GROMACS .gro file of C-alpha atoms in nm:
model
  261
    1ALA     CA    1  -9.268  -6.841   1.378
    2ALA     CA    2  -8.904  -6.731   1.380
    3ASN     CA    3  -8.925  -6.638   1.013
    4VAL     CA    4  -9.234  -6.425   1.076
    5LEU     CA    5  -9.072  -6.246   1.370
    6LEU     CA    6  -8.741  -6.183   1.193
    7ALA     CA    7  -8.893  -6.081   0.860
    8ARG     CA    8  -8.912  -5.718   0.975
    9VAL     CA    9  -8.561  -5.712   1.125
   10ARG     CA   10  -8.280  -5.573   0.907
   11ALA     CA   11  -7.917  -5.637   0.996
   12ARG     CA   12  -7.593  -5.565   0.810
   13VAL     CA   13  -7.277  -5.759   0.887
   14ASP     CA   14  -6.935  -5.711   0.724
   15LEU     CA   15  -6.784  -6.060   0.697
   16THR     CA   16  -6.475  -5.961   0.494
   17GLU     CA   17  -6.143  -6.020   0.669
   18GLU     CA   18  -6.021  -5.664   0.598
   19LYS     CA   19  -6.359  -5.508   0.694
   20LEU     CA   20  -6.380  -5.355   0.346
   21TYR     CA   21  -6.737  -5.232   0.393
   22THR     CA   22  -6.715  -5.102   0.751
   23LEU     CA   23  -6.698  -4.723   0.742
   24SER     CA   24  -6.471  -4.556   0.996
   25GLU     CA   25  -6.594  -4.317   1.264
   26GLY     CA   26  -6.424  -4.031   1.079
   27THR     CA   27  -6.624  -4.106   0.765
   28ARG     CA   28  -6.948  -4.131   0.960
   29GLY     CA   29  -6.870  -3.795   1.119
   30VAL     CA   30  -6.823  -3.635   0.777
   31LEU     CA   31  -7.152  -3.784   0.652
   32LYS     CA   32  -7.338  -3.671   0.963
   33ALA     CA   33  -7.213  -3.315   0.921
   34LEU     CA   34  -7.336  -3.281   0.561
   35GLU     CA   35  -7.571  -2.986   0.532
   36ALA     CA   36  -7.665  -3.042   0.166
   37PRO     CA   37  -7.698  -3.353  -0.053
   38VAL     CA   38  -7.387  -3.483  -0.229
   39THR     CA   39  -7.395  -3.694  -0.547
   40LEU     CA   40  -7.122  -3.951  -0.613
   41LYS     CA   41  -7.085  -4.034  -0.983
   42PHE     CA   42  -6.882  -4.347  -1.046
   43PHE     CA   43  -6.757  -4.403  -1.402
   44PHE     CA   44  -6.647  -4.763  -1.459
   45SER     CA   45  -6.592  -4.939  -1.791
   46GLY     CA   46  -6.715  -5.271  -1.656
   47SER     CA   47  -6.863  -5.397  -1.984
   48ALA     CA   48  -6.545  -5.350  -2.187
   49PRO     CA   49  -6.423  -5.690  -2.319
   50ASP     CA   50  -6.055  -5.619  -2.249
   51VAL     CA   51  -6.103  -5.548  -1.877
   52PRO     CA   52  -5.925  -5.813  -1.664
   53ALA     CA   53  -6.126  -5.997  -1.401
   54PRO     CA   54  -5.937  -5.837  -1.105
   55LEU     CA   55  -6.027  -5.488  -1.231
   56LYS     CA   56  -6.392  -5.587  -1.269
   57GLN     CA   57  -6.386  -5.725  -0.916
   58TYR     CA   58  -6.233  -5.402  -0.785
   59GLY     CA   59  -6.492  -5.195  -0.969
   60GLN     CA   60  -6.771  -5.394  -0.804
   61GLN     CA   61  -6.600  -5.345  -0.468
   62VAL     CA   62  -6.606  -4.968  -0.522
   63VAL     CA   63  -6.977  -4.982  -0.607
   64ASP     CA   64  -7.052  -5.182  -0.291
   65LEU     CA   65  -6.854  -4.937  -0.077
   66LEU     CA   66  -7.034  -4.638  -0.229
   67LYS     CA   67  -7.366  -4.801  -0.142
   68GLU     CA   68  -7.247  -4.818   0.218
   69TYR     CA   69  -7.192  -4.441   0.204
   70GLN     CA   70  -7.544  -4.395   0.070
   71THR     CA   71  -7.692  -4.609   0.347
   72ALA     CA   72  -7.486  -4.454   0.628
   73SER     CA   73  -7.563  -4.098   0.515
   74GLY     CA   74  -7.937  -4.132   0.566
   75GLY     CA   75  -8.014  -3.999   0.221
   76ARG     CA   76  -7.754  -3.720   0.217
   77VAL     CA   77  -7.539  -3.908  -0.037
   78THR     CA   78  -7.672  -4.035  -0.372
   79VAL     CA   79  -7.473  -4.280  -0.582
   80GLU     CA   80  -7.490  -4.288  -0.963
   81THR     CA   81  -7.296  -4.540  -1.175
   82TYR     CA   82  -7.205  -4.494  -1.541
   83ASP     CA   83  -7.051  -4.726  -1.799
   84PRO     CA   84  -6.862  -4.492  -2.037
   85LYS     CA   85  -6.875  -4.695  -2.356
   86PRO     CA   86  -6.700  -4.553  -2.665
   87ASP     CA   87  -6.882  -4.256  -2.821
   88SER     CA   88  -7.151  -4.260  -2.551
   89ASP     CA   89  -7.289  -3.972  -2.347
   90ALA     CA   90  -7.132  -4.127  -2.037
   91GLU     CA   91  -6.786  -4.116  -2.197
   92GLU     CA   92  -6.840  -3.756  -2.302
   93TRP     CA   93  -6.929  -3.662  -1.944
   94ALA     CA   94  -6.629  -3.855  -1.811
   95GLN     CA   95  -6.403  -3.650  -2.034
   96ARG     CA   96  -6.575  -3.326  -1.932
   97TYR     CA   97  -6.512  -3.408  -1.567
   98GLY     CA   98  -6.146  -3.468  -1.645
   99LEU     CA   99  -6.138  -3.839  -1.572
  100THR     CA  100  -5.830  -4.026  -1.690
  101GLY     CA  101  -5.895  -4.289  -1.955
  102GLU     CA  102  -5.641  -4.569  -1.987
  103GLN     CA  103  -5.588  -4.783  -2.296
  104LEU     CA  104  -5.594  -5.154  -2.206
  105GLY     CA  105  -5.614  -5.337  -2.537
  106LEU     CA  106  -5.503  -5.274  -2.892
  107GLY     CA  107  -5.816  -5.079  -2.985
  108ASP     CA  108  -5.897  -4.712  -2.934
  109ALA     CA  109  -6.143  -4.772  -2.648
  110LEU     CA  110  -6.042  -4.620  -2.314
  111PHE     CA  111  -6.091  -4.771  -1.969
  112TYR     CA  112  -6.237  -4.548  -1.697
  113LEU     CA  113  -6.235  -4.602  -1.321
  114GLY     CA  114  -6.297  -4.257  -1.177
  115LEU     CA  115  -6.520  -4.088  -0.923
  116VAL     CA  116  -6.683  -3.745  -0.912
  117ALA     CA  117  -6.838  -3.584  -0.603
  118GLU     CA  118  -7.088  -3.310  -0.681
  119ARG     CA  119  -7.278  -3.063  -0.462
  120GLY     CA  120  -7.462  -2.795  -0.654
  121ASP     CA  121  -7.210  -2.621  -0.879
  122THR     CA  122  -6.913  -2.752  -0.679
  123ARG     CA  123  -6.737  -3.076  -0.769
  124THR     CA  124  -6.421  -3.266  -0.688
  125VAL     CA  125  -6.272  -3.544  -0.897
  126ALA     CA  126  -6.062  -3.856  -0.846
  127PRO     CA  127  -5.946  -3.911  -1.209
  128MET     CA  128  -5.847  -4.276  -1.153
  129LEU     CA  129  -5.901  -4.502  -0.851
  130ASP     CA  130  -5.584  -4.709  -0.842
  131PRO     CA  131  -5.653  -5.072  -0.739
  132ARG     CA  132  -5.299  -5.088  -0.597
  133GLN     CA  133  -5.408  -4.834  -0.335
  134GLU     CA  134  -5.710  -5.030  -0.219
  135GLU     CA  135  -5.635  -4.963   0.149
  136THR     CA  136  -5.685  -4.587   0.093
  137LEU     CA  137  -6.011  -4.619  -0.101
  138GLU     CA  138  -6.236  -4.508   0.186
  139TYR     CA  139  -5.999  -4.219   0.262
  140THR     CA  140  -6.016  -4.106  -0.102
  141VAL     CA  141  -6.397  -4.117  -0.117
  142THR     CA  142  -6.439  -3.940   0.217
  143ARG     CA  143  -6.187  -3.677   0.114
  144LEU     CA  144  -6.384  -3.602  -0.203
  145ILE     CA  145  -6.705  -3.562  -0.003
  146ALA     CA  146  -6.537  -3.339   0.255
  147ARG     CA  147  -6.385  -3.119  -0.015
  148VAL     CA  148  -6.710  -3.069  -0.202
  149ALA     CA  149  -6.903  -3.011   0.121
  150ASN     CA  150  -6.650  -2.753   0.243
  151PRO     CA  151  -6.501  -2.579  -0.062
  152ARG     CA  152  -6.331  -2.318   0.159
  153LYS     CA  153  -5.998  -2.448   0.285
  154PRO     CA  154  -5.958  -2.424   0.664
  155VAL     CA  155  -5.656  -2.222   0.775
  156LEU     CA  156  -5.381  -2.422   0.942
  157GLY     CA  157  -5.094  -2.260   1.131
  158LEU     CA  158  -4.758  -2.439   1.134
  159LEU     CA  159  -4.479  -2.377   1.384
  160SER     CA  160  -4.167  -2.592   1.375
  161SER     CA  161  -3.792  -2.580   1.429
  162LEU     CA  162  -3.747  -2.836   1.151
  163PRO     CA  163  -3.751  -2.769   0.774
  164VAL     CA  164  -4.090  -2.938   0.736
  165MET     CA  165  -4.189  -2.709   0.448
  166GLY     CA  166  -3.864  -2.774   0.265
  167VAL     CA  167  -3.560  -2.560   0.203
  168ARG     CA  168  -3.492  -2.368  -0.116
  169ALA     CA  169  -3.117  -2.358  -0.163
  170PHE     CA  170  -2.927  -2.066  -0.313
  171PRO     CA  171  -2.896  -2.136  -0.688
  172TYR     CA  172  -2.523  -2.063  -0.699
  173ALA     CA  173  -2.240  -2.244  -0.522
  174MET     CA  174  -1.934  -2.093  -0.359
  175PRO     CA  175  -1.610  -2.139  -0.553
  176GLY     CA  176  -1.478  -2.489  -0.501
  177GLN     CA  177  -1.796  -2.602  -0.324
  178PRO     CA  178  -2.071  -2.833  -0.455
  179ARG     CA  179  -2.397  -2.674  -0.554
  180PRO     CA  180  -2.639  -2.677  -0.257
  181GLN     CA  181  -2.943  -2.900  -0.288
  182SER     CA  182  -3.298  -2.787  -0.216
  183GLN     CA  183  -3.512  -2.999   0.016
  184PRO     CA  184  -3.878  -3.070  -0.068
  185PRO     CA  185  -4.150  -3.031   0.196
  186TRP     CA  186  -4.225  -3.329   0.416
  187LEU     CA  187  -4.474  -3.554   0.240
  188ALA     CA  188  -4.736  -3.520   0.515
  189LEU     CA  189  -4.722  -3.139   0.500
  190HIS     CA  190  -4.725  -3.140   0.119
  191ASP     CA  191  -5.040  -3.353   0.133
  192LEU     CA  192  -5.204  -3.123   0.388
  193GLU     CA  193  -5.171  -2.829   0.149
  194LYS     CA  194  -5.424  -2.998  -0.080
  195ASP     CA  195  -5.699  -2.958   0.181
  196TYR     CA  196  -5.580  -2.674   0.404
  197ASP     CA  197  -5.444  -2.323   0.373
  198VAL     CA  198  -5.113  -2.394   0.550
  199ARG     CA  199  -4.941  -2.086   0.691
  200GLN     CA  200  -4.594  -2.121   0.838
  201LEU     CA  201  -4.534  -1.908   1.148
  202SER     CA  202  -4.205  -1.768   1.271
  203ALA     CA  203  -4.047  -1.882   1.597
  204ASP     CA  204  -4.068  -1.530   1.744
  205LEU     CA  205  -4.436  -1.461   1.669
  206GLU     CA  206  -4.622  -1.229   1.904
  207ALA     CA  207  -4.977  -1.347   1.828
  208VAL     CA  208  -5.152  -1.615   1.626
  209ASP     CA  209  -5.363  -1.484   1.339
  210PRO     CA  210  -5.736  -1.508   1.431
  211ALA     CA  211  -5.802  -1.669   1.090
  212ILE     CA  212  -5.603  -1.977   1.198
  213GLU     CA  213  -5.837  -2.249   1.325
  214THR     CA  214  -5.578  -2.514   1.410
  215LEU     CA  215  -5.216  -2.475   1.515
  216VAL     CA  216  -4.965  -2.754   1.450
  217LEU     CA  217  -4.645  -2.765   1.653
  218ILE     CA  218  -4.377  -3.001   1.519
  219HIS     CA  219  -4.073  -3.030   1.747
  220PRO     CA  220  -4.113  -2.672   1.880
  221LYS     CA  221  -3.752  -2.629   1.991
  222GLU     CA  222  -3.611  -2.307   2.141
  223LEU     CA  223  -3.923  -2.095   2.099
  224SER     CA  224  -3.918  -1.757   2.266
  225ASP     CA  225  -4.129  -1.687   2.575
  226ARG     CA  226  -4.328  -1.446   2.361
  227ALA     CA  227  -4.408  -1.724   2.113
  228TRP     CA  228  -4.514  -1.963   2.391
  229PHE     CA  229  -4.742  -1.693   2.531
  230ALA     CA  230  -4.901  -1.649   2.186
  231VAL     CA  231  -4.963  -2.026   2.166
  232ASP     CA  232  -5.110  -2.021   2.516
  233GLN     CA  233  -5.351  -1.740   2.428
  234PHE     CA  234  -5.452  -1.919   2.107
  235VAL     CA  235  -5.553  -2.231   2.302
  236LEU     CA  236  -5.731  -2.031   2.573
  237ARG     CA  237  -5.954  -1.862   2.318
  238GLY     CA  238  -6.065  -2.203   2.186
  239GLY     CA  239  -5.811  -2.277   1.914
  240ARG     CA  240  -5.724  -2.637   1.831
  241LEU     CA  241  -5.368  -2.751   1.894
  242LEU     CA  242  -5.174  -3.050   1.759
  243ALA     CA  243  -4.832  -3.093   1.921
  244PHE     CA  244  -4.577  -3.343   1.789
  245VAL     CA  245  -4.283  -3.380   2.029
  246ASP     CA  246  -4.013  -3.643   2.061
  247PRO     CA  247  -3.719  -3.640   2.306
  248LEU     CA  248  -3.523  -3.854   2.056
  249CYS     CA  249  -3.600  -3.660   1.739
  250LEU     CA  250  -3.402  -3.820   1.456
  251ALA     CA  251  -3.492  -3.545   1.210
  252ASP     CA  252  -3.351  -3.285   1.450
  253ALA     CA  253  -3.028  -3.480   1.497
  254MET     CA  254  -2.982  -3.513   1.121
  255ASN     CA  255  -3.019  -3.138   1.072
  256GLN     CA  256  -2.750  -3.049   1.327
  257ASP     CA  257  -2.388  -2.991   1.235
  258GLN     CA  258  -2.214  -3.271   1.420
  259PRO     CA  259  -1.850  -3.388   1.417
  260ALA     CA  260  -1.761  -3.676   1.191
  261MET     CA  261  -1.758  -3.916   1.488
   0.00000   0.00000   0.00000
């Protein structure tokens, strides 16, 4: 009787210790917001004889995770898997998409482990899914879907008293002085530029550009009253604000000219 009653009940339980197949709320939000179908094309050389067992296991893990996307999307995401064998149509398409083929053995055959997200004529590509970055796999897949679903980069305003976007030093040094070194952008901000149109604002701005959807304040030190008023008006008209403040800001202390003590 229990078998008859439960035959129509479907349940899904993730029993892995790391919850490898449990999609985050952020991912589910992206899938729910999809307005058009997205196709995920996974190219994996699983049948190649030189592929080590851990790589085959990781490839199967990717397939299982992509199926979770398909299930959670309610039909908005379709998953297609390809085995790009040498001189096959699948390998030709992998090369057209710009996937990175790696040589594992002594032969000429290439190993593929890449993902393509496609929506109409728009596509985004992850040339190689690195097994060493397994913990960011869901983030990578969701990012591809979000990019292809929203090809226009949202505009992000940045206001900071710290050199978060890096510093380009003067190419020439003063006589007797070492050549000044340029500083690269902070890694988080450099990564944001891949998905957003990041516009750095001056500390004495009078108004926030209406095209800016989100304003990021990072240690907003010594802003003018005029700038604070502009931030206030931006929030009042419905703009999103992210404020990062810290009374013990190490980055600020390191950028100050302090005595040797």
